[in-house]
Short mmCIF file of the C-alpha atoms (twelve columns), coordinates in Angstrom:
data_MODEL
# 
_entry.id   MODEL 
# 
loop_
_atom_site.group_PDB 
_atom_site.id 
_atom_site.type_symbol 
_atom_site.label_atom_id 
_atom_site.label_alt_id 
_atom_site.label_comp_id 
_atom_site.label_asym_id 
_atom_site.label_seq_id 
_atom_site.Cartn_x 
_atom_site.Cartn_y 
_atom_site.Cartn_z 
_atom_site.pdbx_PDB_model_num 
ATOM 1   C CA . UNK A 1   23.426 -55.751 67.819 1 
ATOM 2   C CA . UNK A 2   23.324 -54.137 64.650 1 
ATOM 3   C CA . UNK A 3   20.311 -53.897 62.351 1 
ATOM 4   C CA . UNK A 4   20.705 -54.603 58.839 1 
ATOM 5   C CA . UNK A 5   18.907 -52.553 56.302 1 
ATOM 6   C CA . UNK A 6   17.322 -53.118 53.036 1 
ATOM 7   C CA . UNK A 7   20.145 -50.875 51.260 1 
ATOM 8   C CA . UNK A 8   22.968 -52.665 53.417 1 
ATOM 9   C CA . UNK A 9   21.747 -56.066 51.856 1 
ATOM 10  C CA . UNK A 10  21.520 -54.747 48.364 1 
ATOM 11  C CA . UNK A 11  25.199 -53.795 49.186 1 
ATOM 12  C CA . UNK A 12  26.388 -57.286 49.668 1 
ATOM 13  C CA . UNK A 13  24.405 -58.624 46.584 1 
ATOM 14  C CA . UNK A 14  25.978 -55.524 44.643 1 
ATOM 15  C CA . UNK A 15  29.752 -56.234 46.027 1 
ATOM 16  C CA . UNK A 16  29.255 -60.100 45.300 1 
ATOM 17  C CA . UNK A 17  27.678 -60.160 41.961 1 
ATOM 18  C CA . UNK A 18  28.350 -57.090 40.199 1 
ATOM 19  C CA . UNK A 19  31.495 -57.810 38.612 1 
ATOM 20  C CA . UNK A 20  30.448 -61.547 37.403 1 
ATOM 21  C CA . UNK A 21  27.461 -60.213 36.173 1 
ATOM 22  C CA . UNK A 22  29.116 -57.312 34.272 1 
ATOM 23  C CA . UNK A 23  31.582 -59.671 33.190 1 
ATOM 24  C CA . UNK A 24  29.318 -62.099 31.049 1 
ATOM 25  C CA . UNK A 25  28.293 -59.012 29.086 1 
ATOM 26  C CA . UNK A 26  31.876 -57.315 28.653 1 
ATOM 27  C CA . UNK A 27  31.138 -54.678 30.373 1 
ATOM 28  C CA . UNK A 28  32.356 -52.487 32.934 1 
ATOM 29  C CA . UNK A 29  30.970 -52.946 36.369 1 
ATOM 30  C CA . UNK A 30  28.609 -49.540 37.766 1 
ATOM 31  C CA . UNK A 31  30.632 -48.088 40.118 1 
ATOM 32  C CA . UNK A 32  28.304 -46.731 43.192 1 
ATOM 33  C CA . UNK A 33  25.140 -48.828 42.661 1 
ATOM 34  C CA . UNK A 34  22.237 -48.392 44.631 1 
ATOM 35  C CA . UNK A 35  19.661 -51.172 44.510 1 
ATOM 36  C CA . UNK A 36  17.837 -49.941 41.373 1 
ATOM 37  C CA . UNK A 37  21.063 -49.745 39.290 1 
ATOM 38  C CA . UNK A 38  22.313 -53.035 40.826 1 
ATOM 39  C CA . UNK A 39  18.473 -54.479 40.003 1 
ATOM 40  C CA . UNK A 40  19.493 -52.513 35.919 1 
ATOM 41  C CA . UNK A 41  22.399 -54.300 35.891 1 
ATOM 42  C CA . UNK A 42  20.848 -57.338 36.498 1 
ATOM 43  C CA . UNK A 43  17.827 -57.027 34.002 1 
ATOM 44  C CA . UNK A 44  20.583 -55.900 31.015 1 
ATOM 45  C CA . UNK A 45  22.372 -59.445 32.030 1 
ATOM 46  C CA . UNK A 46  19.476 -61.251 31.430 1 
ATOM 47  C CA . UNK A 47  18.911 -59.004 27.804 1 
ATOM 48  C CA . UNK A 48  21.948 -59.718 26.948 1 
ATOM 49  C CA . UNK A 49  21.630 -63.615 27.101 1 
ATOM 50  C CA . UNK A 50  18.085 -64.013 26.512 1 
ATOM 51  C CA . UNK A 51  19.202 -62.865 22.928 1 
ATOM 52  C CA . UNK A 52  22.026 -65.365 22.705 1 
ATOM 53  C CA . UNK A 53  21.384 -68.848 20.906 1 
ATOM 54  C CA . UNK A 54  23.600 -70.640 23.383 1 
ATOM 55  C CA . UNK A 55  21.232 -72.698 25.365 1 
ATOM 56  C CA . UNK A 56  22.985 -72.362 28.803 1 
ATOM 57  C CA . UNK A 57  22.626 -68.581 28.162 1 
ATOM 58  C CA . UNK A 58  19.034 -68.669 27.981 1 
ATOM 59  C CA . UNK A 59  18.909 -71.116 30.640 1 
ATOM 60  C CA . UNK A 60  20.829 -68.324 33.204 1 
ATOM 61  C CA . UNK A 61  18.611 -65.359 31.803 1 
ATOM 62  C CA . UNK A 62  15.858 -67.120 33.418 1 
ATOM 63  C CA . UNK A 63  17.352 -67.478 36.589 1 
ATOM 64  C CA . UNK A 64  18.440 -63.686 36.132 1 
ATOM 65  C CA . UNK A 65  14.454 -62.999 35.206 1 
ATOM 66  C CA . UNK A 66  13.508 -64.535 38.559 1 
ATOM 67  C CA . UNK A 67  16.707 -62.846 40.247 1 
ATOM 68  C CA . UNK A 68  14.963 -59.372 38.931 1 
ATOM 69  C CA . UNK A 69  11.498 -60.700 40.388 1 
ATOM 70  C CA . UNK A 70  12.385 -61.298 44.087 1 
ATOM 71  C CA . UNK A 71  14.687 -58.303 43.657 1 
ATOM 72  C CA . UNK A 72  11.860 -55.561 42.645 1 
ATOM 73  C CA . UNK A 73  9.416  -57.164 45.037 1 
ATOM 74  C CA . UNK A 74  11.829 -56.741 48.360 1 
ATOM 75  C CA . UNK A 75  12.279 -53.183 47.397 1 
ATOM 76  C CA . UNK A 76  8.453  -52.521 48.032 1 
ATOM 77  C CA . UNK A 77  7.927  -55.539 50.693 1 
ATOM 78  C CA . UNK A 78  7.378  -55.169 54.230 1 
ATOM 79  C CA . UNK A 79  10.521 -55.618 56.111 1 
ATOM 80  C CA . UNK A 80  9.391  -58.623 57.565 1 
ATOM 81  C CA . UNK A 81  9.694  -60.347 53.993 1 
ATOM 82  C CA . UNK A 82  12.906 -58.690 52.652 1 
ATOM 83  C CA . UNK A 83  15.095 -61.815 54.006 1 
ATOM 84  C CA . UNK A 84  13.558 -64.499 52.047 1 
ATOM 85  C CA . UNK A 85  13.093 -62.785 48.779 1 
ATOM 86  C CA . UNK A 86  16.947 -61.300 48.941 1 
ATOM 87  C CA . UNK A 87  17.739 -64.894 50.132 1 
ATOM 88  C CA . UNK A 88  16.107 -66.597 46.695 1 
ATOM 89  C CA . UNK A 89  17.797 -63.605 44.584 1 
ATOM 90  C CA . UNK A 90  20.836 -64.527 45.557 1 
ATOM 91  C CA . UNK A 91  19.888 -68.127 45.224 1 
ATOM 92  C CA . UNK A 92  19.019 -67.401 41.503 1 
ATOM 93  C CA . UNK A 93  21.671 -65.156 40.707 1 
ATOM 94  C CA . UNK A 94  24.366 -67.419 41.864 1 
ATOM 95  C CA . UNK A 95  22.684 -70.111 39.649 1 
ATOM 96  C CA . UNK A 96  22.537 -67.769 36.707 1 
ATOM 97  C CA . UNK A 97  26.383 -67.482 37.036 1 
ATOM 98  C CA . UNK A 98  27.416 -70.928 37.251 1 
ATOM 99  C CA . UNK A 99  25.005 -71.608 34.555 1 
ATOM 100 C CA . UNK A 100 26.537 -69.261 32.219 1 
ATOM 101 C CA . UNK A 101 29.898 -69.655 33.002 1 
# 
């Protein structure tokens, strides 16, 4: 059985979200991403519609901030914690999508 890796999750959050997310802004999805420029993406999303004065907006840049928060932390958590704070990214970045859509 293969073992997933960190980077091979970020992968399948990048190939899933990435051109929704880019999309919202107008812009042009990053081609290559690695999880930090997946994770920029992300925090330029929630920028972008933080500054917005449409309430459902707002309402998906927080889901986006929290998105960003279990993001950054399962870059630097032990492996044994990566699943479940990629699992409630995902979670909140899918919300953030419908919400804004």
């Amino acid at each position: 059985m293969a073992v997933q890796t960190k980077t091979d999750t970020f992968a399948a959050l990048d190939d899933c979200f990435t051109a929704d997310l880019a999309a919202l802004i107008g812009a042009e999805p990053p081609r290559g991403a690695g999880p930090n420029t997946f994770i920029d993406l992300v925090e330029q999303v929630r920028d972008v519609l933080a500054a917005s004065s449409i309430g459902n907006w707002q309402d998906a840049s927080e889901e986006l901030d929290s998105a960003v928060t279990y993001l950054t932390d399962a870059l630097t958590s032990p492996a044994g914690d990566q699943p479940s704070l990629l699992a409630w990214a995902r979670t909140h970045l899918r919300d953030a999508i419908e919400t804004a859509s």
